[in-house]
Coordinates of C-alpha atoms and ligand atoms in Angstrom, one line a residue:
X197 CA 0.0 0.0 0.0
X198 CA 1.3 3.4 -0.9
X199 CA 1.7 6.2 1.6
X200 CA -1.1 8.3 0.1
X201 CA -3.5 5.3 0.3
X202 CA -2.7 4.8 4.0
X203 CA -3.3 8.5 4.6
X204 CA -6.6 8.4 2.7
X205 CA -7.8 5.2 4.4
X206 CA -7.0 6.7 7.8
X207 CA -8.9 9.9 7.2
X208 CA -11.9 8.0 5.7
X209 CA -12.0 5.6 8.6
X210 CA -12.1 8.3 11.2
X211 CA -14.5 10.3 9.2
X212 CA -16.8 7.3 9.2
X213 CA -16.4 7.1 12.9
X214 CA -17.8 10.6 13.4
X215 CA -14.6 12.7 13.1
X216 CA -14.2 15.9 11.1
X217 CA -11.2 16.1 8.9
X218 CA -9.3 19.3 9.6
X219 CA -6.4 20.6 7.5
X220 CA -2.8 20.1 8.4
X221 CA -1.4 23.2 10.2
X222 CA 1.6 24.6 8.3
X223 CA 5.0 23.4 9.3
X224 CA 5.7 26.9 10.6
X225 CA 3.0 27.4 13.2
X226 CA 0.5 30.1 12.5
X227 CA 0.9 33.1 14.7
X228 CA 3.3 31.4 17.0
X229 CA 6.9 32.2 16.4
X230 CA 7.7 30.9 19.9
X231 CA 7.8 27.4 18.5
X232 CA 10.3 26.5 15.8
X233 CA 8.3 24.0 13.8
X234 CA 5.2 21.9 14.1
X235 CA 6.4 18.7 15.7
X236 CA 3.1 16.9 16.4
X237 CA -0.5 16.8 15.4
X238 CA -1.7 18.0 18.7
X239 CA 0.3 21.3 18.5
X240 CA -2.4 23.2 16.7
X241 CA -5.0 21.8 19.1
X242 CA -3.5 22.8 22.4
X243 CA -6.2 25.5 23.2
X244 CA -8.9 22.9 22.4
X245 CA -7.3 20.2 24.5
X246 CA -7.4 22.8 27.3
X247 CA -11.2 23.4 26.9
X248 CA -11.7 26.0 24.1
X249 CA -14.5 24.9 21.8
X250 CA -13.2 23.8 18.4
X251 CA -15.4 25.1 15.5
X252 CA -15.3 21.6 13.8
X253 CA -16.6 19.8 16.9
X254 CA -15.0 17.5 19.4
X255 CA -13.9 14.6 17.2
X256 CA -11.2 15.5 14.8
X257 CA -8.7 13.8 12.4
X258 CA -6.0 15.0 10.1
X259 CA -2.6 14.4 8.6
X260 CA 0.0 16.7 10.0
X261 CA 3.2 17.8 8.4
X262 CA 5.9 17.7 11.1
X263 CA 9.6 18.6 11.4
X264 CA 11.7 17.3 14.3
X265 CA 15.3 18.4 14.2
X266 CA 16.7 16.9 17.5
X267 CA 18.1 14.0 15.5
X268 CA 19.2 15.9 12.5
X269 CA 22.7 14.5 12.7
X270 CA 21.4 10.9 12.8
X271 CA 19.8 11.3 9.4
X272 CA 21.6 9.0 7.0
X273 CA 21.1 5.8 9.1
X274 CA 18.2 3.5 8.1
X275 CA 15.4 5.2 10.0
X276 CA 15.8 8.8 11.1
X277 CA 13.9 11.5 9.3
X278 CA 13.5 15.2 10.1
X279 CA 10.3 15.8 8.1
X280 CA 7.6 13.2 8.5
X281 CA 3.8 13.0 8.3
X282 CA 1.8 12.2 11.4
X283 CA -1.7 10.8 11.0
X284 CA -3.8 11.7 14.1
X285 CA -7.3 11.6 15.6
X286 CA -8.5 13.5 18.6
X287 CA -11.2 13.4 21.1
X288 CA -11.7 16.7 22.8
X289 CA -13.6 15.4 25.7
X290 CA -15.8 13.2 23.5
X291 CA -14.5 9.6 23.9
X292 CA -11.7 8.2 26.0
X293 CA -9.7 4.9 26.3
X294 CA -12.3 2.3 25.3
X295 CA -13.4 3.8 22.0
X296 CA -9.9 5.0 21.2
X297 CA -8.4 1.5 21.6
X298 CA -11.3 -0.1 19.8
X299 CA -10.9 2.2 16.8
X300 CA -7.1 1.8 16.6
X301 CA -7.4 -2.0 16.7
X302 CA -10.1 -2.0 14.0
X303 CA -8.1 0.3 11.8
X304 CA -4.9 -1.7 12.1
X305 CA -6.4 -5.1 11.7
X306 CA -9.5 -4.5 9.4
X307 CA -8.4 -1.6 7.3
X308 CA -4.6 -2.1 7.1
X309 CA -5.1 -5.8 7.5
X310 CA -2.2 -6.3 9.8
X311 CA -2.4 -9.7 11.4
X312 CA -3.2 -9.5 15.1
X313 CA -0.2 -11.7 15.9
X314 CA 2.0 -8.9 14.6
X315 CA 0.7 -6.4 17.1
X316 CA 2.0 -5.8 20.6
X317 CA 1.1 -3.0 22.9
X318 CA 2.5 -1.1 25.8
X319 CA 0.6 0.7 28.6
X320 CA 1.6 3.0 31.4
X321 CA 3.1 1.1 34.4
X322 CA 2.2 3.8 36.9
X323 CA 4.2 6.0 39.2
X324 CA 3.7 8.3 42.2
X325 CA 1.6 10.7 40.2
X326 CA -0.7 8.5 38.2
X327 CA -1.9 4.9 38.5
X328 CA -1.0 1.9 36.4
X329 CA -3.2 1.9 33.3
X330 CA -5.0 -1.4 33.9
X331 CA -8.0 0.1 32.1
X332 CA -6.2 0.5 28.7
X333 CA -4.8 -3.0 29.1
X334 CA -8.3 -4.4 29.7
X335 CA -9.6 -2.8 26.5
X336 CA -6.7 -4.2 24.5
X337 CA -7.5 -7.6 25.8
X338 CA -11.1 -7.2 25.0
X339 CA -10.2 -6.1 21.5
X340 CA -8.2 -9.3 21.0
X341 CA -4.5 -8.7 22.0
X342 CA -3.5 -11.6 24.3
X343 CA -2.1 -10.7 27.8
X344 CA 1.4 -11.8 26.9
X345 CA 1.6 -9.1 24.3
X346 CA 0.5 -6.3 26.6
X347 CA 3.4 -4.8 28.4
X348 CA 3.5 -2.2 31.1
X349 CA 6.2 0.4 30.9
X350 CA 7.2 3.4 33.0
X351 CA 8.0 5.6 30.0
X352 CA 4.5 5.5 28.6
X353 CA 3.7 9.1 29.3
X354 CA 3.5 11.8 26.8
X355 CA 3.9 15.6 27.1
X356 CA 5.2 18.2 24.7
X357 CA 8.0 20.0 26.5
X358 CA 7.8 20.5 30.2
X359 CA 4.4 22.1 30.7
X360 CA 1.1 21.4 29.2
X361 CA -1.6 18.8 28.6
X362 CA -0.3 15.3 29.1
X363 CA -1.2 11.8 30.3
X364 CA -0.4 8.1 30.1
X365 CA -0.2 6.7 26.6
X366 CA -0.6 3.3 25.0
X367 CA 1.7 2.5 22.1
X368 CA 1.3 0.0 19.4
X369 CA 4.2 -2.0 18.0
X370 CA 4.6 -4.0 14.8
X371 CA 6.6 -7.2 15.1
X372 CA 8.9 -7.4 12.1
X373 CA 9.4 -11.1 12.6
X374 CA 13.1 -10.8 13.4
X375 CA 14.1 -13.2 16.2
X376 CA 14.1 -11.9 19.8
X377 CA 17.6 -10.4 20.6
X378 CA 17.4 -11.9 24.1
X379 CA 15.1 -13.6 26.4
X380 CA 13.7 -10.4 27.8
X381 CA 13.3 -8.7 24.3
X382 CA 10.1 -6.6 24.3
X383 CA 8.8 -3.5 22.6
X384 CA 11.0 -1.4 24.8
X385 CA 14.0 -2.9 23.1
X386 CA 15.5 -1.2 20.1
X387 CA 17.1 -4.2 18.5
X388 CA 14.6 -3.8 15.6
X389 CA 12.2 -6.6 16.2
X390 CA 9.5 -4.3 17.4
X391 CA 8.8 -1.0 15.6
X392 CA 6.5 1.6 17.2
X393 CA 3.6 2.4 14.9
X394 CA 1.0 4.4 16.8
X395 CA 0.7 6.3 20.1
X396 CA -2.6 7.1 21.8
X397 CA -2.2 9.6 24.6
X398 CA -4.9 9.8 27.2
X399 CA -4.6 13.5 27.9
X400 CA -6.3 13.8 31.2
X401 CA -3.8 16.0 33.0
X402 CA -2.1 19.3 32.9
X403 CA 1.5 19.6 34.0
X404 CA 2.3 22.9 35.5
X405 CA 5.6 24.8 35.5
X406 CA 6.3 23.8 39.1
X407 CA 6.0 20.1 38.1
X408 CA 2.6 19.5 39.7
X409 CA -0.2 17.7 37.9
X410 CA -3.9 18.6 37.9
X411 CA -6.7 17.0 36.2
X412 CA -8.1 18.7 33.0
X413 CA -11.8 19.6 32.8
X414 CA -12.1 17.3 29.8
X415 CA -10.5 13.9 29.2
X416 CA -8.9 14.0 25.7
X417 CA -7.4 11.5 23.4
X418 CA -4.4 12.5 21.2
X419 CA -3.0 10.0 18.8
X420 CA -0.2 10.0 16.3
X421 CA 0.8 7.5 13.7
X422 CA 4.0 8.0 11.6
X423 CA 3.1 7.6 8.0
X424 CA 6.6 6.9 6.6
X425 CA 7.2 4.1 9.1
X426 CA 3.8 2.5 8.5
X427 CA 4.4 2.7 4.7
X428 CA 7.8 1.0 5.1
X429 CA 6.4 -1.8 7.3
X430 CA 3.4 -2.5 5.1
X431 CA 5.6 -2.7 2.1
X432 CA 8.0 -5.0 3.9
X433 CA 10.8 -2.6 3.4
X434 CA 13.8 -2.1 5.7
X435 CA 14.0 1.6 5.5
X436 CA 11.7 4.5 4.5
X437 CA 14.2 5.3 1.7
X438 CA 13.1 2.2 -0.2
X439 CA 9.4 3.3 -0.3
X440 CA 7.9 5.3 -3.2
X441 CA 8.4 8.5 -1.1
X442 CA 12.1 8.4 -1.6
X443 CA 12.9 5.7 -4.1
X444 CA 12.8 7.9 -7.3
X445 CA 15.2 10.4 -5.8
X446 CA 17.5 7.7 -4.3
X447 CA 17.7 6.0 -7.7
X448 CA 18.4 9.3 -9.5
X449 CA 21.2 10.0 -7.0
X450 CA 22.7 6.6 -7.6
X451 CA 22.6 7.2 -11.3
X452 CA 24.3 10.6 -10.9
X453 CA 26.9 9.8 -8.2
X454 CA 30.6 9.3 -9.0
X455 CA 31.3 8.1 -5.5
X456 CA 29.1 5.6 -3.9
X457 CA 27.8 6.4 -0.4
X458 CA 24.4 5.4 0.8
X459 CA 24.4 7.6 3.8
X460 CA 25.0 10.6 1.7
X461 CA 22.2 9.6 -0.7
X462 CA 19.8 9.3 2.2
X463 CA 20.9 12.6 3.6
X464 CA 20.4 14.4 0.3
X465 CA 17.0 12.7 -0.3
X466 CA 15.7 13.4 3.2
X467 CA 17.0 17.0 3.6
X468 CA 15.8 17.9 0.1
X469 CA 12.3 16.8 0.9
X470 CA 12.4 18.5 4.3
X471 CA 13.7 21.8 2.9
X472 CA 11.2 21.8 0.1
X473 CA 8.3 21.3 2.6
X474 CA 9.6 24.1 4.9
X475 CA 10.1 26.6 2.0
X476 CA 6.6 25.7 0.6
X477 CA 5.2 26.7 4.0
X478 CA 7.0 30.1 4.0
X479 CA 10.4 29.3 5.6
X480 CA 13.5 31.0 4.4
X481 CA 17.2 30.4 5.4
X482 CA 18.7 32.8 7.9
X483 CA 21.2 32.7 10.8
X484 CA 18.7 32.2 13.6
X485 CA 16.0 29.9 14.7
X486 CA 13.9 28.4 12.0
X487 CA 15.9 30.0 9.3
X488 CA 19.0 28.5 10.7
X489 CA 17.6 25.0 10.7
X490 CA 16.6 25.4 7.0
X491 CA 20.0 26.7 6.3
X492 CA 21.6 23.6 7.9
X493 CA 19.3 21.3 6.0
X494 CA 20.2 22.9 2.6
X495 CA 23.9 23.1 3.5
X496 CA 24.2 19.6 4.7
X497 CA 22.4 18.4 1.6
X498 CA 24.8 20.4 -0.6
X499 CA 27.8 19.0 1.2
X500 CA 26.6 15.5 0.6
X501 CA 26.0 16.2 -3.0
X502 CA 29.6 17.3 -3.1
X503 CA 30.6 14.1 -1.4
X504 CA 28.8 12.0 -4.0
X505 CA 30.5 14.3 -6.6
X506 CA 27.2 15.3 -8.1
X507 CA 27.3 18.6 -9.9
X508 CA 25.2 21.2 -8.0
X509 CA 23.6 22.1 -11.3
X510 CA 21.6 18.9 -10.8
X511 CA 19.8 20.3 -7.8
X512 CA 17.1 21.9 -10.0
X513 CA 16.4 18.5 -11.7
X514 CA 16.3 16.8 -8.3
X515 CA 13.7 19.4 -7.1
X516 CA 11.6 18.8 -10.3
X517 CA 11.8 15.1 -9.7
X518 CA 10.7 15.5 -6.1
X519 CA 7.8 17.8 -7.0
X520 CA 6.6 15.3 -9.6
X521 CA 6.9 12.4 -7.1
X522 CA 5.2 14.2 -4.1
X523 CA 2.7 16.6 -5.6
X524 CA -0.2 14.4 -5.2
X525 CA 0.4 14.3 -1.5
X526 CA 1.6 17.9 -1.2
X527 CA 0.1 20.1 -3.9
X528 CA 1.9 23.0 -2.2
X529 CA 5.2 21.8 -3.6
X530 CA 4.0 22.3 -7.1
X531 CA 2.4 25.6 -6.3
X532 CA 5.7 26.9 -4.9
X533 CA 8.1 25.1 -7.2
X534 CA 9.8 28.2 -8.5
X535 CA 10.3 29.7 -5.1
X536 CA 11.6 26.5 -3.8
X537 CA 14.2 26.3 -6.6
X538 CA 15.2 29.9 -6.1
X539 CA 15.6 29.7 -2.4
X540 CA 17.6 26.4 -2.5
X541 CA 19.8 27.4 -5.3
X542 CA 20.6 30.8 -3.9
X543 CA 21.5 29.2 -0.5
X544 CA 23.7 26.7 -2.3
X545 CA 25.5 29.4 -4.1
X546 CA 26.1 31.2 -0.8
X547 CA 27.4 28.1 0.7
X548 CA 29.8 27.5 -2.1
X549 CA 31.2 31.0 -1.5
X550 CA 31.3 30.3 2.3
X551 CA 33.3 27.2 1.6
X552 CA 35.8 29.2 -0.4
X553 CA 36.1 31.8 2.4
X554 CA 36.4 29.2 5.0
X555 CA 39.2 27.5 3.1
X556 CA 41.1 30.8 3.0
X557 CA 40.6 31.3 6.8
X558 CA 41.8 27.8 7.3
X559 CA 44.9 28.3 5.3
X560 CA 45.7 31.5 7.2
X561 CA 45.4 29.7 10.5
X562 CA 47.4 26.7 9.2
X563 CA 50.2 28.9 8.0
X564 CA 50.3 30.8 11.2
X565 CA 50.6 27.6 13.2
X566 CA 53.3 26.3 11.0
X567 CA 55.2 29.6 11.3
X568 CA 55.0 29.3 15.1
X569 CA 56.4 25.8 14.8
X570 CA 53.2 24.0 15.8
X571 CA 51.7 21.0 14.1
X572 CA 48.2 21.6 15.2
X573 CA 45.7 24.3 14.3
X574 CA 44.1 26.2 17.2
X575 CA 40.6 25.0 18.3
X576 CA 39.0 28.5 18.2
X577 CA 39.7 28.6 14.4
X578 CA 38.2 25.1 13.9
X579 CA 35.1 26.2 15.9
X580 CA 34.9 29.5 14.1
X581 CA 35.1 27.6 10.8
X582 CA 32.2 25.5 12.0
X583 CA 30.1 28.2 13.6
X584 CA 30.6 31.1 11.2
X585 CA 31.5 29.4 7.9
X586 CA 29.3 26.3 8.4
X587 CA 32.3 24.0 8.1
X588 CA 31.5 20.6 9.4
X589 CA 34.5 19.4 11.5
X590 CA 35.2 16.5 9.2
X591 CA 35.7 18.9 6.3
X592 CA 38.2 20.8 8.4
X593 CA 39.9 17.5 9.3
X594 CA 40.1 16.6 5.6
X595 CA 41.7 20.0 4.8
X596 CA 44.1 19.5 7.7
X597 CA 45.2 16.2 6.3
X598 CA 45.8 17.7 2.9
X599 CA 47.9 20.4 4.5
X600 CA 49.8 18.2 6.8
X601 CA 48.6 19.7 10.0
X602 CA 46.5 18.3 12.9
X603 CA 43.2 19.4 14.3
X604 CA 42.5 19.2 18.1
X605 CA 39.2 17.3 17.8
X606 CA 38.8 16.9 21.5
X607 CA 39.0 20.6 22.1
X608 CA 36.6 21.1 19.3
X609 CA 34.1 18.6 20.6
X610 CA 34.2 20.3 24.0
X611 CA 33.3 23.7 22.5
X612 CA 30.7 22.0 20.3
X613 CA 29.0 20.4 23.3
X614 CA 28.8 23.6 25.1
X615 CA 27.3 25.3 22.1
X616 CA 24.8 22.5 21.5
X617 CA 23.7 22.6 25.1
X618 CA 23.0 26.3 24.8
X619 CA 21.0 25.9 21.6
X620 CA 19.1 22.9 23.1
X621 CA 18.1 24.9 26.1
X622 CA 17.0 27.7 23.7
X623 CA 14.8 25.4 21.6
X624 CA 13.2 23.6 24.6
X625 CA 12.3 27.0 26.0
X626 CA 10.8 27.9 22.7
X627 CA 8.7 24.8 22.4
X628 CA 7.4 25.1 25.9
X629 CA 6.6 28.7 25.5
X630 CA 4.5 28.2 22.4
X631 CA 2.4 25.4 23.6
X632 CA 1.4 26.0 27.0
X633 CA 1.9 29.6 27.9
X634 CA -1.6 30.7 27.8
X635 CA -2.2 32.8 30.8
X636 CA -3.8 36.1 31.6
X637 CA -1.0 38.2 30.2
X638 CA -0.6 36.4 26.9
X639 CA -4.4 36.3 26.4
X640 CA -4.5 40.1 27.1
X641 CA -1.7 40.6 24.6
X642 CA -3.5 38.5 22.1
X643 CA -6.6 40.8 22.2
X644 CA -4.4 43.9 22.2
X645 CA -2.8 42.5 19.0
X646 CA -6.3 42.5 17.3
X647 CA -6.9 46.1 18.4
X648 CA -3.5 47.1 17.1
X649 CA -4.1 45.4 13.8
X650 CA -7.5 47.2 13.4
X651 CA -6.0 50.5 14.5
X652 CA -3.1 50.3 12.0
X653 CA -5.6 49.6 9.2
X654 CA -7.7 52.6 10.2
X655 CA -4.7 55.0 10.5
X656 CA -2.5 53.7 7.7
X657 CA -4.9 52.1 5.3
X658 CA -6.2 48.7 4.2
X659 CA -2.9 47.7 2.7
X660 CA -1.8 46.8 6.2
X661 CA -1.8 43.1 6.6
X662 CA -0.4 41.0 9.4
X663 CA 2.7 39.1 8.4
X664 CA 3.7 37.8 11.8
X665 CA 3.0 38.0 15.5
X666 CA 4.8 37.0 18.6
X667 CA 3.5 37.2 22.1
X668 CA 5.3 36.7 25.4
X669 CA 4.1 37.5 28.9
X670 CA 6.0 40.8 28.6
X671 CA 5.1 42.3 25.3
X672 CA 3.5 41.8 21.9
X673 CA 5.4 42.0 18.6
X674 CA 3.5 42.6 15.4
X675 CA 4.8 42.5 11.9
X676 CA 2.7 44.1 9.1
X677 CA 3.0 45.2 5.5
X678 CA 3.6 48.9 5.1
X679 CA 6.0 50.4 2.7
X680 CA 7.6 53.1 4.8
X681 CA 8.6 54.0 8.4
X682 CA 5.6 55.3 10.4
X683 CA 5.8 58.9 11.4
X684 CA 5.7 59.9 15.1
X685 CA 2.2 61.3 14.5
X686 CA 1.0 58.0 13.0
X687 CA 2.4 56.0 15.9
X688 CA 0.7 58.4 18.4
X689 CA -2.6 58.1 16.5
X690 CA -2.5 54.3 16.5
X691 CA -1.6 54.2 20.2
X692 CA -4.4 56.7 21.1
X693 CA -6.9 54.7 19.0
X694 CA -6.1 51.5 20.8
X695 CA -6.4 53.1 24.2
X696 CA -9.7 54.7 23.2
X697 CA -11.1 51.3 22.4
X698 CA -9.8 49.9 25.7
X699 CA -11.5 52.8 27.6
X700 CA -14.7 52.0 25.8
X701 CA -14.6 48.6 27.4
X702 CA -15.9 46.9 24.3
X703 CA -17.2 43.4 24.5
X704 CA -15.1 40.7 22.8
X705 CA -17.4 38.1 21.3
X706 CA -16.8 34.9 19.4
X707 CA -19.0 33.3 16.7
X708 CA -18.5 30.2 14.7
X709 CA -19.3 30.2 11.0
X710 CA -18.1 28.8 7.7
X711 CA -15.0 30.2 6.3
X712 CA -16.9 31.7 3.4
X713 CA -19.4 33.5 5.7
X714 CA -16.5 34.7 7.7
X715 CA -14.9 36.3 4.7
X716 CA -18.3 37.8 3.6
X717 CA -18.8 39.3 7.0
X718 CA -15.6 41.3 6.4
X719 CA -13.5 39.4 9.0
X720 CA -9.9 39.7 8.2
X721 CA -8.5 36.3 7.6
X722 CA -4.8 36.3 7.9
X723 CA -3.8 33.0 6.4
X724 CA -6.3 32.3 3.7
X725 CA -6.8 28.6 2.9
X726 CA -5.0 27.5 6.0
X727 CA -8.3 27.2 7.8
X728 CA -10.8 24.5 8.0
X729 CA -14.4 24.8 6.7
X730 CA -15.6 26.2 9.9
X731 CA -13.8 29.0 11.7
X732 CA -14.1 31.2 14.8
X733 CA -14.5 34.9 14.3
X734 CA -13.6 37.2 17.2
X735 CA -15.4 40.6 17.1
X736 CA -14.4 43.6 19.3
X737 CA -17.3 46.1 19.5
X738 CA -17.7 47.4 15.9
X739 CA -13.9 48.0 15.7
X740 CA -12.3 44.7 14.9
X741 CA -13.3 41.4 13.3
X742 CA -10.8 38.6 12.8
X743 CA -10.7 34.9 12.1
X744 CA -8.8 33.5 15.0
X745 CA -8.6 30.5 17.3
X746 CA -8.6 32.6 20.5
X747 CA -8.7 32.7 23.4
X748 CA -9.3 36.4 24.2
X749 CA -10.3 38.6 27.1
X750 CA -14.1 39.2 27.5
X751 CA -13.9 43.0 27.6
X752 CA -11.2 45.4 26.3
X753 CA -11.4 47.2 29.7
X754 CA -9.3 44.4 31.1
X755 CA -6.3 45.3 29.1
X756 CA -4.8 48.3 30.9
X757 CA -2.9 51.0 29.0
X758 CA -1.4 50.3 25.6
X759 CA 2.0 51.7 24.8
X760 CA 4.0 51.3 21.6
X761 CA 7.7 50.9 22.5
X762 CA 9.2 50.5 19.1
X763 CA 8.5 50.8 15.4
X764 CA 11.2 49.5 13.1
X765 CA 11.8 47.7 9.9
X766 CA 11.4 43.9 9.9
X767 CA 12.2 43.2 6.3
X768 CA 11.6 44.9 3.0
X769 CA 8.1 46.3 3.0
X770 CA 7.4 44.9 6.4
X771 CA 7.3 47.0 9.6
X772 CA 7.5 45.7 13.2
X773 CA 5.9 47.1 16.3
X774 CA 6.7 46.1 19.8
X775 CA 4.2 47.2 22.4
X776 CA 3.3 46.6 26.1
X777 CA 0.3 46.8 28.3
X778 CA 0.7 48.6 31.5
X779 CA -1.8 47.7 34.2
Ligands
LIG976 N1 1.3 13.7 20.6 C1 1.7 12.3 20.5 C2 3.0 12.1 19.8 O1 3.6 13.0 19.2 C3 0.6 11.5 19.9 O2 0.1 12.2 18.8 O3 3.4 11.0 19.7

């Protein structure tokens, strides 16, 4: 069965079981720059897992485009991917363990026709905070999984980051038929006998910053099934690279390569697909955050094309081939084909120059060391080559060999670890912030953002469109299209207008309607076609009307005094405002 058939069967199955199909959120989360990328299906649903009403109802299903970059350096082995698709179904307080397990079992055995003997499951073993999940085990047994293939594990608990909705999970495993690696071999073992295929999280709790757990108002189910992995297993393949998702590009690379290297081919195939998906969803390379990840993906891919001795001019053909291969699943690749080509090729050209600069820098340091009578190049230079010039350490090592000098890899690794630790902390912080930080302040800033948006349009004109928004507990940041710097007077007018609307203590109301009706009603929709059929529209008095997931304050009077702290350029044709609320 092809990946797209599995996806379609999944959505159809859950639709037949009363779920509404919602669109995948973009890889770059809407209105939430505090998270790097979408990493799980539940991410766009956090407010609804916490009790907001979802306009499409309380049973949902979708396919979700995901990018996880923690293991980026592992890509090249036989299983790691950065980009993947997660199929999911959700109960927002509708059904819980029994129905969820029944449906999963039915889908696996009746729709995908996986023999029951091939399925093992794990349930939560319990700890001080939450009990052993005997209930889930009971439903598995009732469904038809014998006791000896139901395992209890301590790790069966799922949360995104450190704070947020969470709960025990039950995981389903596919037995590849390989022999047990030892007597005690079970789904917890990563010898390759058991492969995890699906995870159902029973989101009953909320974990707070201080580590404490409280029960949520509603008991949710959040599930995730990795499409690439399922495709590989159902096709009896050893790696996802042998499925139709990657095979055409892998074959092409093999045909073009002058040096054989399967890891490099996998890295090129994987990173090319991931970069294309990120660019199609609006990502662009840069030196920070998301942009930096995209830059790394493109550069790493380029380096491995070099390793395979494939002319970089082939990149365009490889992109064409991938678009052809994947456009049925992702029409956005075809729609954005020219942009994708432009962005990737430009980034490659930059990288080629960087490599040339880096080599010069290297030669300088090497000559200096030699002049000083040393046979090893200083670690700072090696790190600088990595950090500033994007030189992977092995490239520096190769250069060193060619120039008869050594590299202190131990020193480099130490600096590298420190650096990694810093960026890891950074990204964890980001993930957490985006998902769970929904408190009084951020909600107030969210409403203030709507007022600001409306005020800007009134003062500057209807050409003003939101192009980004970022909210922390301390401030809001709003990016919008406007060709020139705002004058002092304009800034003052906008600030006054927002404060006037706060003083009027306007009611903030929410209505659900179809996307078409929302547009007709004059609501500003920020991300056309990224919404589902039914949307929520937030109205503030007669001043503002926006399609938005919420939540918001009930009355503008709750906001305090609005103050614009900064107006600056964000990028060409886009201005950025930072503003605070003073209570
Ligand atoms: N959120 C869970 C996961 O990512 C289930 O969807 O595995």
